[in-house]
Coordinates of C-alpha atoms in Angstrom, one line a residue:
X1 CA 29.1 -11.1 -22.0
X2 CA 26.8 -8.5 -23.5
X3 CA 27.5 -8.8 -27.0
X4 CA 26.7 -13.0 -26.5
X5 CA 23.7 -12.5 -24.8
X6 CA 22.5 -9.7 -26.9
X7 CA 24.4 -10.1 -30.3
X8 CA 22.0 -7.8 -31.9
X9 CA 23.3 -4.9 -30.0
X10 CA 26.9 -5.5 -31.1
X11 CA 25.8 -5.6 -34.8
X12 CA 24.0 -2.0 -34.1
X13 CA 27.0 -0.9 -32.5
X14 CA 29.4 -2.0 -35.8
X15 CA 26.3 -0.2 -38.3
X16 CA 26.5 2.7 -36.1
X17 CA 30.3 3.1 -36.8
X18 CA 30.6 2.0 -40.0
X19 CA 28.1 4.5 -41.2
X20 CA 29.9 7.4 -39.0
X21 CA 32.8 6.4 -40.6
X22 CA 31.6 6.8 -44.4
X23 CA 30.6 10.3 -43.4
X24 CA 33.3 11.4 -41.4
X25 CA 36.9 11.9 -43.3
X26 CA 38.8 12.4 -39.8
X27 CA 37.6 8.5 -38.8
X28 CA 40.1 5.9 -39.9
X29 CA 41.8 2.6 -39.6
X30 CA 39.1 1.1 -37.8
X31 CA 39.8 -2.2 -36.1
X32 CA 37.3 -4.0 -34.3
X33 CA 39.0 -7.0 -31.4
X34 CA 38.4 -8.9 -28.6
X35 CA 41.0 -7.9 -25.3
X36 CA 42.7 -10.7 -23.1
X37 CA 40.0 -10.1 -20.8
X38 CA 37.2 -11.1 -23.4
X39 CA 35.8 -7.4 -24.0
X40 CA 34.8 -5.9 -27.1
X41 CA 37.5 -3.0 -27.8
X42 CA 37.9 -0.8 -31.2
X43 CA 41.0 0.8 -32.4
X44 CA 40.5 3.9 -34.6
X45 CA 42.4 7.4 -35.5
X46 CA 40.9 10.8 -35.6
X47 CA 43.0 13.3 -37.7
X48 CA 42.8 16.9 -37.6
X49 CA 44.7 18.2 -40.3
X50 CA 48.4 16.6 -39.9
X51 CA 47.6 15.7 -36.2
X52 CA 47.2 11.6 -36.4
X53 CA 45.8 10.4 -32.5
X54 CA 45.3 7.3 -32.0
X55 CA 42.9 6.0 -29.5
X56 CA 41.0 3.0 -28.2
X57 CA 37.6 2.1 -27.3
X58 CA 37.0 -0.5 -24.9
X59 CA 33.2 -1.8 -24.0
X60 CA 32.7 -2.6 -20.4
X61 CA 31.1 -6.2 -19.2
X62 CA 28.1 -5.0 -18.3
X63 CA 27.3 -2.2 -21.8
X64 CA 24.9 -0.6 -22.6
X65 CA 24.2 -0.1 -18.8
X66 CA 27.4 1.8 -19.2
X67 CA 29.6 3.8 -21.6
X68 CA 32.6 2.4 -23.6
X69 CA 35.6 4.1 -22.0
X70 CA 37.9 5.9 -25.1
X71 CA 41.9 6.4 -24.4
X72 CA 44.8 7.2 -26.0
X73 CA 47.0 4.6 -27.5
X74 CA 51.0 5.1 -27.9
X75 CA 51.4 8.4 -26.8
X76 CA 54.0 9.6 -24.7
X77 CA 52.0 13.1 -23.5
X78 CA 48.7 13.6 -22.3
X79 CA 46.1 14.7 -25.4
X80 CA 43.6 16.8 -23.4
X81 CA 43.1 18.7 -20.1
X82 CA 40.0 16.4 -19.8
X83 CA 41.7 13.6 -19.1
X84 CA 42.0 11.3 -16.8
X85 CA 45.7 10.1 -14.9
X86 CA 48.8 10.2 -17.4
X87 CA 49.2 9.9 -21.1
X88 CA 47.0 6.5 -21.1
X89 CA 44.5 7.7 -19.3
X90 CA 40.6 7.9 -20.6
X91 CA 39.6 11.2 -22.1
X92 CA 36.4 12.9 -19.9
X93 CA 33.9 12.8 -22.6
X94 CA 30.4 14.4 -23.2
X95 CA 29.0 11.2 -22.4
X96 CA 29.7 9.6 -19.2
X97 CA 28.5 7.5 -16.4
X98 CA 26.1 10.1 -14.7
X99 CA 24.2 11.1 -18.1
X100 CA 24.7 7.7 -20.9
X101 CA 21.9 6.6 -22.2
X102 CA 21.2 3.1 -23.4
X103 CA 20.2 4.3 -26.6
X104 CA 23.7 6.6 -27.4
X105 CA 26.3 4.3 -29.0
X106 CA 30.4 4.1 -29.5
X107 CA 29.4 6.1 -32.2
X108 CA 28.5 8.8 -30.2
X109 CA 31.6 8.5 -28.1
X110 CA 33.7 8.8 -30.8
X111 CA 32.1 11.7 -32.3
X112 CA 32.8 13.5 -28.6
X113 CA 36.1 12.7 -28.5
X114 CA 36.4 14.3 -32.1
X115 CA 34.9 17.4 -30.7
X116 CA 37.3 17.3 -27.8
X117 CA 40.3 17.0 -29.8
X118 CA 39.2 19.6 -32.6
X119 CA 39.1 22.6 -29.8
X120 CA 41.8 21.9 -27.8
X121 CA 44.1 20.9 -31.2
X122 CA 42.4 22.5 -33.8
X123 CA 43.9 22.1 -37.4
X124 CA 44.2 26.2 -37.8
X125 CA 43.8 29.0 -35.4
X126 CA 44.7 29.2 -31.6
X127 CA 43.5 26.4 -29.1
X128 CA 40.3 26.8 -27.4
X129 CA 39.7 26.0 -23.6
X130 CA 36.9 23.4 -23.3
X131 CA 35.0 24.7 -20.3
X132 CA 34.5 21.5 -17.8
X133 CA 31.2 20.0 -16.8
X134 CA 33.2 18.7 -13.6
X135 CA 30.5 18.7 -10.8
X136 CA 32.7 16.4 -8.6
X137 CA 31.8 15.8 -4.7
X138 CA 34.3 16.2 -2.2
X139 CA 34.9 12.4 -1.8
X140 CA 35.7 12.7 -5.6
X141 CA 37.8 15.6 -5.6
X142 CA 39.6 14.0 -2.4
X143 CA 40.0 10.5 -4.0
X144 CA 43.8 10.7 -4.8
X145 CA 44.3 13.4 -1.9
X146 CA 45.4 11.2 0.6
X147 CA 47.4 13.5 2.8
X148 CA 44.5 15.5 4.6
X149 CA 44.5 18.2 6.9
X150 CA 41.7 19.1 9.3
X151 CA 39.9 22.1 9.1
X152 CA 36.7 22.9 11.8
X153 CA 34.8 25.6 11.6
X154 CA 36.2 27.0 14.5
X155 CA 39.6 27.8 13.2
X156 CA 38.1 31.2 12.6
X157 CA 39.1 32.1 16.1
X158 CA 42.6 31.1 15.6
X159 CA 43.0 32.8 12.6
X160 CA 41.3 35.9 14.1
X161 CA 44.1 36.0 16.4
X162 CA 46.9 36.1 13.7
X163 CA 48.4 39.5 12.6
X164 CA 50.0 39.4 9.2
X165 CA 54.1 38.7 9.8
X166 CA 52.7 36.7 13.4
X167 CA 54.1 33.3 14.3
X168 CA 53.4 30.6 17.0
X169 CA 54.3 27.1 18.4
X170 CA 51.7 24.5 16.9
X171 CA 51.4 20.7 18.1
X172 CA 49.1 18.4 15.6
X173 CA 47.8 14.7 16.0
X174 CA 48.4 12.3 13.1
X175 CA 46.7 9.4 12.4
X176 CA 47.9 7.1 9.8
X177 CA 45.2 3.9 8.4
X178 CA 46.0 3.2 4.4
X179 CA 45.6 4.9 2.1
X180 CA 44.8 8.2 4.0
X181 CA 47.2 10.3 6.4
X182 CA 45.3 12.7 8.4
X183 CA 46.8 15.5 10.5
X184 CA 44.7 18.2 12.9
X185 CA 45.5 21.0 15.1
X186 CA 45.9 19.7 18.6
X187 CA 47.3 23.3 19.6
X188 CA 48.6 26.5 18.7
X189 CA 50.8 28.1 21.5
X190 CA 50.8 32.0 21.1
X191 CA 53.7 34.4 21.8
X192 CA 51.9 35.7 25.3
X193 CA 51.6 31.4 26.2
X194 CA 48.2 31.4 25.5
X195 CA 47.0 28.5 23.9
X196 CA 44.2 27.8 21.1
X197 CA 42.3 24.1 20.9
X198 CA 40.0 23.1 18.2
X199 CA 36.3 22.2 19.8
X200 CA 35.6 18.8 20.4
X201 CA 38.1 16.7 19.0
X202 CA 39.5 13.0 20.0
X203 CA 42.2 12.8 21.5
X204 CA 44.0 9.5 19.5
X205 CA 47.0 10.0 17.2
X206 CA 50.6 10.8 17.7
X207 CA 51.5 13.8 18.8
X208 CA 54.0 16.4 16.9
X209 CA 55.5 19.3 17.0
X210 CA 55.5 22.7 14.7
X211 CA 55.3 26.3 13.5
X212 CA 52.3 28.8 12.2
X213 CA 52.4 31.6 11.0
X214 CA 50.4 34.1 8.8
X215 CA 51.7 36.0 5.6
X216 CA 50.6 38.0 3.1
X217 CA 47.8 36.8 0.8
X218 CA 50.6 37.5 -2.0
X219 CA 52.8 35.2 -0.3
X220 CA 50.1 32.7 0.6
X221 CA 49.5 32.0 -3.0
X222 CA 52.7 31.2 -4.2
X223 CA 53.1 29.0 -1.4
X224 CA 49.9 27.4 -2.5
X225 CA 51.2 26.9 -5.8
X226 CA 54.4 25.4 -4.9
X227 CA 53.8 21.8 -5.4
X228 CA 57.3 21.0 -4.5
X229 CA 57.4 22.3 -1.1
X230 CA 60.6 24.2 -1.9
X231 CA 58.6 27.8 -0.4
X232 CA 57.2 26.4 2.1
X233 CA 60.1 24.3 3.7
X234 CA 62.0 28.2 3.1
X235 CA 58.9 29.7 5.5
X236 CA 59.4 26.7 7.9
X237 CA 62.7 27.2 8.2
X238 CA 62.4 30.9 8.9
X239 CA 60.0 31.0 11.1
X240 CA 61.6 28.2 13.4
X241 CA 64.8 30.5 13.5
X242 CA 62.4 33.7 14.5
X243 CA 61.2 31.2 17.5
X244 CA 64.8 29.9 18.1
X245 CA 64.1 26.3 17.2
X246 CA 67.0 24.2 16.5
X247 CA 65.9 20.6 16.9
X248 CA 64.2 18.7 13.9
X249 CA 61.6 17.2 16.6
X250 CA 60.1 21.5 17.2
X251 CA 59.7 22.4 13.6
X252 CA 59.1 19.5 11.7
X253 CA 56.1 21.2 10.4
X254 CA 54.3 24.6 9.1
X255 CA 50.7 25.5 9.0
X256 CA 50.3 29.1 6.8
X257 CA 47.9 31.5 6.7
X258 CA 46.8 34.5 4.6
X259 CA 43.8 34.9 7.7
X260 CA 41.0 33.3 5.9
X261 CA 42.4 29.8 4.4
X262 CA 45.0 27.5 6.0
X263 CA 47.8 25.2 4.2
X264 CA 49.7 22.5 6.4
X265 CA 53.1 21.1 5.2
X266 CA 55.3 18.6 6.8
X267 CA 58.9 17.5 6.5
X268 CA 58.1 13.8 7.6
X269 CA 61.7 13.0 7.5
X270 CA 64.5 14.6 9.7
X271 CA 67.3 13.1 6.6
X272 CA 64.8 14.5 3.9
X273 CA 64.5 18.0 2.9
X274 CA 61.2 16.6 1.2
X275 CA 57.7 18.6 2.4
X276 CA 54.7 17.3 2.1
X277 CA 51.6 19.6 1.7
X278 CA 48.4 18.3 2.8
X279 CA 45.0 19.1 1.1
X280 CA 42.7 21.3 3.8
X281 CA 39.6 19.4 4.3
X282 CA 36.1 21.2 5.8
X283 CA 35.3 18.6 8.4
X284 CA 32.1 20.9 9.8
X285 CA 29.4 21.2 6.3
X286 CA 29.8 25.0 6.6
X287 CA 28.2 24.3 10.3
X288 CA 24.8 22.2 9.0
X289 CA 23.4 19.5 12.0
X290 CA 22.1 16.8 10.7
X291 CA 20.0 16.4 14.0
X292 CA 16.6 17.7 14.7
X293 CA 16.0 20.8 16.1
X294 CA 15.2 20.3 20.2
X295 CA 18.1 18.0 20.1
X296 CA 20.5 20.5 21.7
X297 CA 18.9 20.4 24.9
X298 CA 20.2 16.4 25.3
X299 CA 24.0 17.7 26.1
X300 CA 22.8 18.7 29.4
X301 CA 20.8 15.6 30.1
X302 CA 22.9 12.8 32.4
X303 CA 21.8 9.2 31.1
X304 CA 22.7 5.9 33.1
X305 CA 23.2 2.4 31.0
X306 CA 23.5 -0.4 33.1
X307 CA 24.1 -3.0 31.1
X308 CA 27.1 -2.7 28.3
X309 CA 26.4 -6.2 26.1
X310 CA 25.2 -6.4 23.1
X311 CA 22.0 -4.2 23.5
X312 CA 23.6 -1.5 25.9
X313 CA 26.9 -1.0 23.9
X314 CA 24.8 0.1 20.4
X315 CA 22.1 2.3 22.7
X316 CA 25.2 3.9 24.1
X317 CA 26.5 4.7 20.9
X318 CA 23.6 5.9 19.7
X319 CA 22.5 8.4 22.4
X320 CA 26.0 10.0 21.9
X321 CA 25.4 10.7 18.1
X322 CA 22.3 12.1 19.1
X323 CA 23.9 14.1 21.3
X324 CA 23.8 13.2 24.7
X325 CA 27.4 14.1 26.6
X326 CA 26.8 12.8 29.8
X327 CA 26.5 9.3 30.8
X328 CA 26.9 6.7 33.6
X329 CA 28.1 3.3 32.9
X330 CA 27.4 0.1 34.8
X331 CA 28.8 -3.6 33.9
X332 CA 31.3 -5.9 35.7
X333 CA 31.6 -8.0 32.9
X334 CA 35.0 -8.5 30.0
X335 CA 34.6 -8.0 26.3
X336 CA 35.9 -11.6 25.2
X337 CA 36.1 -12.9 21.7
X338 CA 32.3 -14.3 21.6
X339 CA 31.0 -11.3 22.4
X340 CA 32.2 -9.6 18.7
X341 CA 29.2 -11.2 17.1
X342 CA 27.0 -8.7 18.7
X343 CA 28.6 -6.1 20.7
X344 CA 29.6 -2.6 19.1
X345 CA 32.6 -3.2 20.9
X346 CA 35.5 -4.9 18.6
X347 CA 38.9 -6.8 18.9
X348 CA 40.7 -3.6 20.1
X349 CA 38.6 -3.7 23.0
X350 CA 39.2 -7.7 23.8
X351 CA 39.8 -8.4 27.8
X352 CA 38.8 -4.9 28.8
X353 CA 35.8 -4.6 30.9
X354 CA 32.8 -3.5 28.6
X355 CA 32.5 0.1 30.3
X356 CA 35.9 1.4 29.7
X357 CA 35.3 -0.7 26.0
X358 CA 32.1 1.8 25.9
X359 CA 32.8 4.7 27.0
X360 CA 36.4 4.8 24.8
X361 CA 33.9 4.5 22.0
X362 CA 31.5 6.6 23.1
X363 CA 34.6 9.8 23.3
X364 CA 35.6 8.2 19.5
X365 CA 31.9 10.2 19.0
X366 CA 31.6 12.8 21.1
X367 CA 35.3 13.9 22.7
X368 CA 33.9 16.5 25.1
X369 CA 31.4 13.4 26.7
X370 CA 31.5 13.1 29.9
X371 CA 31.7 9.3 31.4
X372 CA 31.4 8.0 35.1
X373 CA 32.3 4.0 35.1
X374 CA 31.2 1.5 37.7
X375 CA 33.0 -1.8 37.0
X376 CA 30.4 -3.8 39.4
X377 CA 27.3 -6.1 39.3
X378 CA 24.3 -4.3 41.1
X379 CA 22.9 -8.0 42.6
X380 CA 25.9 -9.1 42.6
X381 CA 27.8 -9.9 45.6
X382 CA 29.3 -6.3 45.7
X383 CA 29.7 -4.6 49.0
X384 CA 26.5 -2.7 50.5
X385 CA 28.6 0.6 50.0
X386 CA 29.6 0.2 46.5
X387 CA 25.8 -1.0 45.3
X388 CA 24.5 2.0 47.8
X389 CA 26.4 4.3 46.0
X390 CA 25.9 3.1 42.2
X391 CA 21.9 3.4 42.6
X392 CA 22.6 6.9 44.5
X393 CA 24.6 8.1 41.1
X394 CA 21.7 6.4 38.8
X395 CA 18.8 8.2 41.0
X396 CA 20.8 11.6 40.2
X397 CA 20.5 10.4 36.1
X398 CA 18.0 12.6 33.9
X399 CA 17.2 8.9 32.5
X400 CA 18.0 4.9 33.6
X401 CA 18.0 2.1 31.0
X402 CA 18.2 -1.0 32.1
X403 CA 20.0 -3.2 29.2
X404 CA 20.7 -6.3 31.8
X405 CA 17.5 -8.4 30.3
X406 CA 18.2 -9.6 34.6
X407 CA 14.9 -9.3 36.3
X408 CA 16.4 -8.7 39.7
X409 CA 18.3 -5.6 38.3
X410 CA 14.9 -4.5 36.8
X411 CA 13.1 -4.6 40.0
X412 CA 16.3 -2.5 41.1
X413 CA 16.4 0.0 38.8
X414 CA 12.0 0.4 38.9
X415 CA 12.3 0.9 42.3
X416 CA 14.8 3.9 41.8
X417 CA 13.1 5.2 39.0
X418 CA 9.9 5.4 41.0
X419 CA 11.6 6.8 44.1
X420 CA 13.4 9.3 42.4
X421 CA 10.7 10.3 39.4
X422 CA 13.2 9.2 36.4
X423 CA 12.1 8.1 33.0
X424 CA 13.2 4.7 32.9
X425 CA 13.6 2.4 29.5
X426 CA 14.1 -1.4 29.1
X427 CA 14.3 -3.8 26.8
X428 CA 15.1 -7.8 26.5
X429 CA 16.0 -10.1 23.5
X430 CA 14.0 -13.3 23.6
X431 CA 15.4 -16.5 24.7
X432 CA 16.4 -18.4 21.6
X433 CA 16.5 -14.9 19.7
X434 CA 12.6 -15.3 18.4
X435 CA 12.5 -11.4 19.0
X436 CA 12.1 -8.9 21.6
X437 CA 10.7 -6.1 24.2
X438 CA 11.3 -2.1 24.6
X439 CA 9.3 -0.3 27.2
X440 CA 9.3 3.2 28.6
X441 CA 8.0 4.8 31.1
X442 CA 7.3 8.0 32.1
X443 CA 7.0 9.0 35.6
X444 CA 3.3 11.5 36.2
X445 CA 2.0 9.7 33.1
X446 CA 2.7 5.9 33.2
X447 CA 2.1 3.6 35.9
X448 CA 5.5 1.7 37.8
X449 CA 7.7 -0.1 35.9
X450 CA 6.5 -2.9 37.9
X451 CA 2.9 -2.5 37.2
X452 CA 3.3 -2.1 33.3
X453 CA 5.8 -5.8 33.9
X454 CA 2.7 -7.4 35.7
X455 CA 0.1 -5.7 32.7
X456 CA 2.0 -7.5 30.0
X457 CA 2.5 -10.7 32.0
X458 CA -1.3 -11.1 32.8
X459 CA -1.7 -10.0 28.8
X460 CA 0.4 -13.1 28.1
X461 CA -1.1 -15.3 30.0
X462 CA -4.9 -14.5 28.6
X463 CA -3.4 -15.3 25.4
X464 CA -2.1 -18.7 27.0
X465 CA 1.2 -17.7 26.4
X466 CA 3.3 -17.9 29.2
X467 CA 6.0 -14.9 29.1
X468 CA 9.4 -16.7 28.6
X469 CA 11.7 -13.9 29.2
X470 CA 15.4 -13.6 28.2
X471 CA 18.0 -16.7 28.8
X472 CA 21.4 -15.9 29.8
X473 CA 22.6 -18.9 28.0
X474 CA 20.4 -18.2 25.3
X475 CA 19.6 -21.6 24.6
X476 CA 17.6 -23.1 21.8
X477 CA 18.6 -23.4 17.9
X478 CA 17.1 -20.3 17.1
X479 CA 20.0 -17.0 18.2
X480 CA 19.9 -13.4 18.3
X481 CA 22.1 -12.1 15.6
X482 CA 23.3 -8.5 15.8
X483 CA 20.4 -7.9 13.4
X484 CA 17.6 -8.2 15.4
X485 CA 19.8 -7.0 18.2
X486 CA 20.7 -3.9 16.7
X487 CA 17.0 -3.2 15.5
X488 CA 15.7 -3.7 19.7
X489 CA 18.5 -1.9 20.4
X490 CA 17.8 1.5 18.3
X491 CA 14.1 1.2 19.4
X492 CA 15.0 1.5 22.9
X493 CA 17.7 4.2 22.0
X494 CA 14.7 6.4 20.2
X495 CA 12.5 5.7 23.5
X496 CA 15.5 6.7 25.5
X497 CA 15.2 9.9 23.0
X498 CA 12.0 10.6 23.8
X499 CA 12.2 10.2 27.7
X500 CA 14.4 12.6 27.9
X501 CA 12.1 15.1 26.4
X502 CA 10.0 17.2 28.5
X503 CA 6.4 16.2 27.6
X504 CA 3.1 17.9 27.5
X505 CA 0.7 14.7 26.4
X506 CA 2.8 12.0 25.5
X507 CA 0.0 9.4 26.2
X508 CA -0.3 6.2 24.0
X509 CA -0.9 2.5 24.1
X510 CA 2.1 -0.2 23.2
X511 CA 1.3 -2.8 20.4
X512 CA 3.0 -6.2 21.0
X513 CA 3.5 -6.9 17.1
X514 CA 3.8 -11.3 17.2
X515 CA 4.7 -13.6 20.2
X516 CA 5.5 -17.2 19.1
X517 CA 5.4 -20.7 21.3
X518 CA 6.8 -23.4 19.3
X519 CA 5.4 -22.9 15.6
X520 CA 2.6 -20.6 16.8
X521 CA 2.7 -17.2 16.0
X522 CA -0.2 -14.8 17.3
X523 CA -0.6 -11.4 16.0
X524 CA -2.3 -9.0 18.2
X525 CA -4.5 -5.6 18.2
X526 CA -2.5 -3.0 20.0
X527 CA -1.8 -3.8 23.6
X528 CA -2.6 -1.6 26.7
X529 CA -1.7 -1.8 30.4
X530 CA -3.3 0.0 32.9
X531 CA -5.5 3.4 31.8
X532 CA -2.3 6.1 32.7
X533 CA 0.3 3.8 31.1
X534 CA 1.6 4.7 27.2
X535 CA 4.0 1.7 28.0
X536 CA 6.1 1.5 24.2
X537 CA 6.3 -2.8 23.7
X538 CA 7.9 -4.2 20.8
X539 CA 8.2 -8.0 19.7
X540 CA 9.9 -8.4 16.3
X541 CA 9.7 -12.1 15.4
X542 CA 12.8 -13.9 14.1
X543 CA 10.9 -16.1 11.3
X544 CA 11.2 -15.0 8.1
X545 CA 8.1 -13.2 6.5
X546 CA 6.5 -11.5 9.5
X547 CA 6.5 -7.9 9.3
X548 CA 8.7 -5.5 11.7
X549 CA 7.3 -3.9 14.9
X550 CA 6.0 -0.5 14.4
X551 CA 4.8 2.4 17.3
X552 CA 0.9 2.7 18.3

């Protein structure tokens, strides 16, 4: 507790009050306690001519780092318009969390809530509106919002198409995970059956079925400022009949217009003449991408991922953020329960193979992705057809990344990528999980895939350290956590990145960071295959205290 580890504070805080008090005829009956909970709290009045409030002061835990929060005691109306919740809630003072200062005291807080009081209840004369310092952020101002309606950026097109007085069919999805019930515009069906659909969105949520219509911007308001619903269950109601909808299951809902801003509200049940009106949320940031400029041109690129584990599942992921729409996805194997500790997969995806698991989570990202699947093992004993035509789709790929850590599969994929001049990426967790590999290559610049493999082979073995590779079984007491997984895994996601660029001079050498035998770790100068090759290696050792891998 604060005031036991630093008593002195406590008797500050009692000298600044007392002496506030002596000066100040409005502060009385002050009454200093401890709460059930052990924290300092201070009962006081403030009058304003024959206004008597009584409030509390209770010091958090961890004051002064802090402010003391002040709220009204044994009243059965709110006090102020700067307050927080109902008639117990804590009054939004002039200090508070984003400005107090270790030095302010209660003292201080009192005197604000003083001020407060005094302008919005003043003794003599009319009340006077305390203007807010409010600078909330959406997640603030949406905190006890938890019915939330969808808005994109490109509802601009459907609104465009809305005369005043005009109504349509609408279908929404709903999604429903505690606390937060989130509706969007799946459709909007107009009176000559053409249809309007919001750009790339998921297609996950039930399905329902609705009006929309526009009105006047008169009309929109006071439907706006119907809290009750009782206006905008009227509009439903009418509209449905001006559409001929009879059934509860067609009009259970209204979305309303005034052709600028849009208002959704929903009568969830068919016995309830309740409606519920959702709060519009901007999903777009006014249209701002967060990713770098040159990015755009990675929608058209086609990029095959053979290999869905641990390391393949997060690249995949990652690529789509970045925006890359068009993949190809290779893996016979099942997402079982083990595989959670790793895998960006989880337990919705248990005893699915590992592509569909992927690509359903790669569409969770980016909807209008597009995803080829090929549930087989490239050396595996697969028909000559069906391997045949798998490497023919991955030659066709703007990029191959090999995420098997399966040297066979390597030499499979390097010979395509050679054959068919295709940036090609690869990467491999240690056995035992003592770190890892990412290489690139890229084809009129860098050497084969194979020749780079046998440069940092020979490399290893003038260093008398014999390359170990990846274990399937990763065996030893050392293991991979999704940690160092993740961190390989976004390295060969950024060099993925990069291959699909088109380059100018991207020459450079690789730097192998640490390579460990046993207890020996060996810190190199930057590694370099062959002359052409600007081969990307990187070997993050899992023993604590050795610094990250970084680019050459």
């Amino acid at each position: 507790m604060w005031f036991i580890g630093d008593p002195g504070r406590l008797e500050r805080e009692r000298a600044a009050i007392a002496a506030l008090m002596a000066e100040a005829d409005w502060l009385q009956e002050v009454d200093w306690a401890l709460t059930d909970e052990g924290r300092v709290k201070l009962d006081f009045a403030i009058v304003i001519g024959d206004q008597r409030f009584t409030l509390r002061m209770t010091y958090p835990k961890v004051f002064p780092i802090t402010p003391p929060e002040v709220a009204p005691v044994g009243h059965d109306h709110r006090l102020s318009a700067h307050q927080y919740g109902d008639a117990s809630g804590n009054l939004c003072l002039q200090h508070r969390p984003d400005n107090w200062l270790p030095t302010l005291t209660g003292a201080d807080m009192i005197r604000s809530a003083h001020n407060l009081l005094a302008s919005e209840r003043p003794a003599e004369g009319p009340a006077r509106e305390v203007e807010s310092d409010h600078r909330l952020t959406t997640g603030q101002e949406f905190r006890w919002k938890t019915s939330r309606f969808l808005v994109p950026s490109d509802i601009g097109q459907l609104l465009s198409r809305l005369e005043e007085g005009a109504t349509a069919n609408a279908e929404i999805r709903w999604t429903y995970e505690p606390p937060s019930s989130i509706a969007s515009i799946k459709k909007v069906v107009f009176s000559d059956e053409t249809e309007w659909e919001p750009n790339n969105f998921p297609k996950f949520g039930s399905v329902y079925r609705g009006v929309m219509t526009r009105v006047s911007p008169t009309e929109y308001g006071a439907i706006v400022g119907d809290s009750g619903g009782v206006l905008t269950g009227a509009l439903r109601d009418r509209v449905a009949a001006e559409l001929s909808l009879v059934e509860y299951a067609d009009k259970e809902f209204v979305i309303v217009t005034d052709g600028s801003d849009v208002v959704f509200a929903w009568q969830f049940d068919a016995k309830k003449p309740d409606i519920t009106v959702f709060a519009s949320l901007d999903i777009d940031n006014e249209g701002a991408s967060r990713l770098p400029d040159g990015y755009e041109t990675l929608t058209e690129k086609k990029v095959a991922i053979i290999g869905c584990g641990s390391a393949g599942s997060k690249i995949a992921v990652s690529l789509a953020r970045s925006g890359v729409r068009r993949f190809l996805l290779i893996d016979d194997d099942l997402y079982l329960r083990d595989n959670q500790v790793r895998n960006d997969l989880d337990w919705r995806n248990v005893g699915e193979h590992k592509v569909d698991g992927v690509a359903r989570r790669i569409r969770a990202v980016n909807p209008n992705a597009k995803i080829g699947v090929r549930r087989i093992r490239l050396t595996g004993q697969e028909s000559a057809a069906s391997a045949a035509s798998a490497l023919e789709k991955v030659a066709a790929c703007d990029l191959i990344v090999d995420a098997t850590a399966d040297p066979n599969a390597f030499n499979l994929l390097a010979s395509v990528s050679t054959r068919a001049k295709k940036p090609m990426v690869w990467l491999e967790v240690f056995a035992g999980g003592i770190g890892g590999m990412v290489a690139r290559r890229i084809p009129g610049f860098d050497e084969t895939p194979q020749t780079m493999r046998n440069a940092y082979n020979n490399w290893c073995r003038s260093q008398a350290m014999p390359w170990i590779g990846a274990a399937g079984d990763y065996a030893g007491d050392i293991r991979s956590g999704d940690l160092h997984v993740t961190t390989l895994s976004l390295r060969a996601a950024g060099d993925s990145l990069v291959g699909s660029y088109e380059f100018t001079n991207p020459k450079g050498s690789g730097v192998v960071i640490a390579h460990q035998t046993g207890n020996t770790v060996t810190f190199t100068a930057p590694f370099s295959a062959p002359e052409k090759s600007c081969a990307l290696w990187f070997c993050r050792c899992a023993t604590p205290g050795f610094a990250p891998a970084h680019r050459s």
